């Protein structure tokens, strides 16, 4: 199994792809072809637990890792780190809808499923590479990736991690999680700008020649914990495969029954993992891509025109406040049947004019499998309130976007197939907005009093990782302009 690039042909092992993060021309690593599960393999996986299923999926892609290495990675990542025996349980919320709960990990968002595993995959890859370089993990975050990556990489030998977050673009709880992070190898910095500024800044630093030289002189090299790293995607494929197995096991589906997935989307990593799961033989009919008011993807799916030249909104689902969806590049690669020249041309147009239009053939393929929908904060709050009133089920502001768009999809199409809805964060991470959806009562000023109020109102429990932040000292106070990001990194790495 080898990996190639979205913008040019290369041929590398999975360990190389994971260790380097990004192709040197700025493209993303993608598998040369997709491994498929036989019906027998799927039958066996139904009887396995999450870790064994993860080993199965990983072993199909990471053919240069030994079975023992994969097992060590998986067990290190998922044994004892989640609040639940199964890291990604399903919850039946009625009307043929299942919540795929991805927030039972140490930072209460779905990023944990990949970022608890990535440090193991990466350090194993570095050992194989054998040049003894220290990996510097650069992260741009819209809120959840940052903390999840910090939690995964803190004090991991042979690594340093630097996280940039938009100063006004994350929730209070997300910010608190990051600025209190302990660890000898961690740096956290706010930037004056939005997530796209942080992400493009990180991408530029990645491919900057002077920076590369600086790192080499210190025997270091960059890697990425953002979803541009293939090592982030495989662990996400696992939970779609695992959810399918769970639905076969509990009788929600019979072998061969198709279902739809609904994913609250920003950078397009999570939904792309579902596409990869389908490529491996999981019978997903439709990918329902749910956006908030930053609905660049809804327009793209409906018209074939990707246009980031539009107003950027700060919403109550901040982890989806993104106008440049970097993993879409991997979908373009698939839609064009692996035409890297074409993808490179679209990406150049995006860089130069902020806009590109795919051809009619690609658009037809896109629309045969994808539905794009969006909803604003008010509709999101409506979805939270309805779901709690009707089903006594509490969801966060991101998941709410998916719930609202899932209902729109059914109304518009009459497609009654089972909907697997990715529930991407704990409601407690976004307590003020969730409370606003549930009650008119005035909110207390203190962040932890808000958590207590949500617990009391809903009869649910404050997740321990959030409750435990109380009293943690603020360790990271830097805030820089986008132009100063490289300087910040140099300062932290000497
Ligand atoms: C990151 C994130 C998303 C968006 O996921 P992508 O893979 O970037 O599309 C949605 N919800 C939450 C809570 C997130 O943290």
CSV table of N, CA and C and ligand atoms in Angstrom, one decimal, residues 109-111 142-145 174 227 232 236 263-271 319-320 322 327 396 398-399 424-425 430, ligand 1:
chain,number,residue,atom,x,y,z
A,109,UNK,N,-14.4,16.3,22.5
A,109,UNK,CA,-14.8,16.5,21.1
A,109,UNK,C,-14.3,15.3,20.3
A,110,UNK,N,-14.8,15.2,19.1
A,110,UNK,CA,-14.5,14.1,18.2
A,110,UNK,C,-13.0,14.0,17.8
A,111,UNK,N,-12.3,15.1,17.9
A,111,UNK,CA,-10.9,15.1,17.5
A,111,UNK,C,-10.1,14.1,18.3
A,142,UNK,N,-9.5,25.6,15.2
A,142,UNK,CA,-10.7,26.4,15.3
A,142,UNK,C,-11.3,26.1,16.7
A,143,UNK,N,-10.5,25.5,17.6
A,143,UNK,CA,-11.0,25.3,19.0
A,143,UNK,C,-10.7,23.9,19.5
A,144,UNK,N,-11.2,22.9,18.8
A,144,UNK,CA,-11.1,21.5,19.4
A,144,UNK,C,-9.9,20.8,19.0
A,145,UNK,N,-9.4,21.0,17.8
A,145,UNK,CA,-8.1,20.3,17.4
A,145,UNK,C,-7.0,20.6,18.4
A,174,UNK,N,-13.2,26.2,25.4
A,174,UNK,CA,-12.1,25.7,24.5
A,174,UNK,C,-10.8,26.5,24.8
A,227,UNK,N,-6.1,17.9,10.1
A,227,UNK,CA,-6.7,16.8,9.4
A,227,UNK,C,-6.1,16.7,8.0
A,232,UNK,N,-4.5,11.4,10.7
A,232,UNK,CA,-5.8,11.9,11.4
A,232,UNK,C,-7.0,11.2,10.7
A,236,UNK,N,-10.4,8.1,11.9
A,236,UNK,CA,-11.8,8.6,11.7
A,236,UNK,C,-12.6,7.6,10.9
A,263,UNK,N,-23.0,14.8,8.8
A,263,UNK,CA,-21.8,15.3,9.5
A,263,UNK,C,-21.7,16.8,9.5
A,264,UNK,N,-21.6,17.4,10.8
A,264,UNK,CA,-21.4,18.8,10.9
A,264,UNK,C,-20.0,19.1,10.4
A,265,UNK,N,-19.9,19.9,9.4
A,265,UNK,CA,-18.6,20.0,8.7
A,265,UNK,C,-18.0,21.4,8.7
A,266,UNK,N,-16.6,21.3,8.8
A,266,UNK,CA,-15.8,22.6,8.7
A,266,UNK,C,-14.7,22.4,7.7
A,267,UNK,N,-13.7,21.6,8.1
A,267,UNK,CA,-12.5,21.4,7.3
A,267,UNK,C,-12.7,20.1,6.4
A,268,UNK,N,-13.8,19.5,6.5
A,268,UNK,CA,-14.2,18.4,5.6
A,268,UNK,C,-13.4,17.1,6.0
A,269,UNK,N,-12.8,17.0,7.1
A,269,UNK,CA,-12.0,15.8,7.5
A,269,UNK,C,-13.0,14.7,7.9
A,270,UNK,N,-13.9,15.0,8.8
A,270,UNK,CA,-14.8,14.0,9.3
A,270,UNK,C,-15.6,13.3,8.2
A,271,UNK,N,-16.2,14.2,7.4
A,271,UNK,CA,-17.1,13.6,6.4
A,271,UNK,C,-16.3,12.9,5.3
A,319,UNK,N,-16.2,25.7,15.8
A,319,UNK,CA,-15.2,24.7,15.2
A,319,UNK,C,-15.6,24.5,13.7
A,320,UNK,N,-16.7,25.1,13.3
A,320,UNK,CA,-17.1,25.0,11.9
A,320,UNK,C,-17.0,26.3,11.2
A,322,UNK,N,-15.2,28.1,9.1
A,322,UNK,CA,-14.1,27.9,8.2
A,322,UNK,C,-14.6,28.2,6.8
A,327,UNK,N,-9.6,19.6,3.5
A,327,UNK,CA,-9.8,18.2,3.0
A,327,UNK,C,-10.6,18.0,1.8
A,396,UNK,N,-24.8,19.3,21.4
A,396,UNK,CA,-24.1,20.5,21.4
A,396,UNK,C,-24.5,21.3,20.1
A,398,UNK,N,-22.7,22.2,17.5
A,398,UNK,CA,-22.3,21.7,16.2
A,398,UNK,C,-23.2,20.5,15.7
A,399,UNK,N,-23.4,19.6,16.7
A,399,UNK,CA,-24.3,18.5,16.4
A,399,UNK,C,-25.7,19.0,16.0
A,424,UNK,N,-20.4,15.6,17.5
A,424,UNK,CA,-19.0,15.9,17.5
A,424,UNK,C,-18.4,16.5,18.8
A,425,UNK,N,-19.3,17.0,19.7
A,425,UNK,CA,-18.8,17.6,20.9
A,425,UNK,C,-19.8,17.4,22.0
A,430,UNK,N,-19.9,24.0,25.0
A,430,UNK,CA,-20.5,25.2,24.5
A,430,UNK,C,-21.7,25.6,25.3
B,1,LIG,C1,-13.6,20.1,14.1
B,1,LIG,C2,-15.1,20.1,14.5
B,1,LIG,C3,-16.1,20.0,13.5
B,1,LIG,C4,-15.7,20.0,12.0
B,1,LIG,O1,-15.1,18.8,11.6
B,1,LIG,P1,-14.2,18.8,10.2
B,1,LIG,O2,-13.6,17.5,10.2
B,1,LIG,O3,-13.3,19.9,10.3
B,1,LIG,O4,-15.2,19.0,9.1
B,1,LIG,C5,-17.4,19.9,13.8
B,1,LIG,N1,-17.7,19.9,15.2
B,1,LIG,C6,-16.8,19.9,16.1
B,1,LIG,C7,-17.3,20.0,17.5
B,1,LIG,C8,-15.5,20.0,15.8
B,1,LIG,O5,-14.6,20.1,16.8
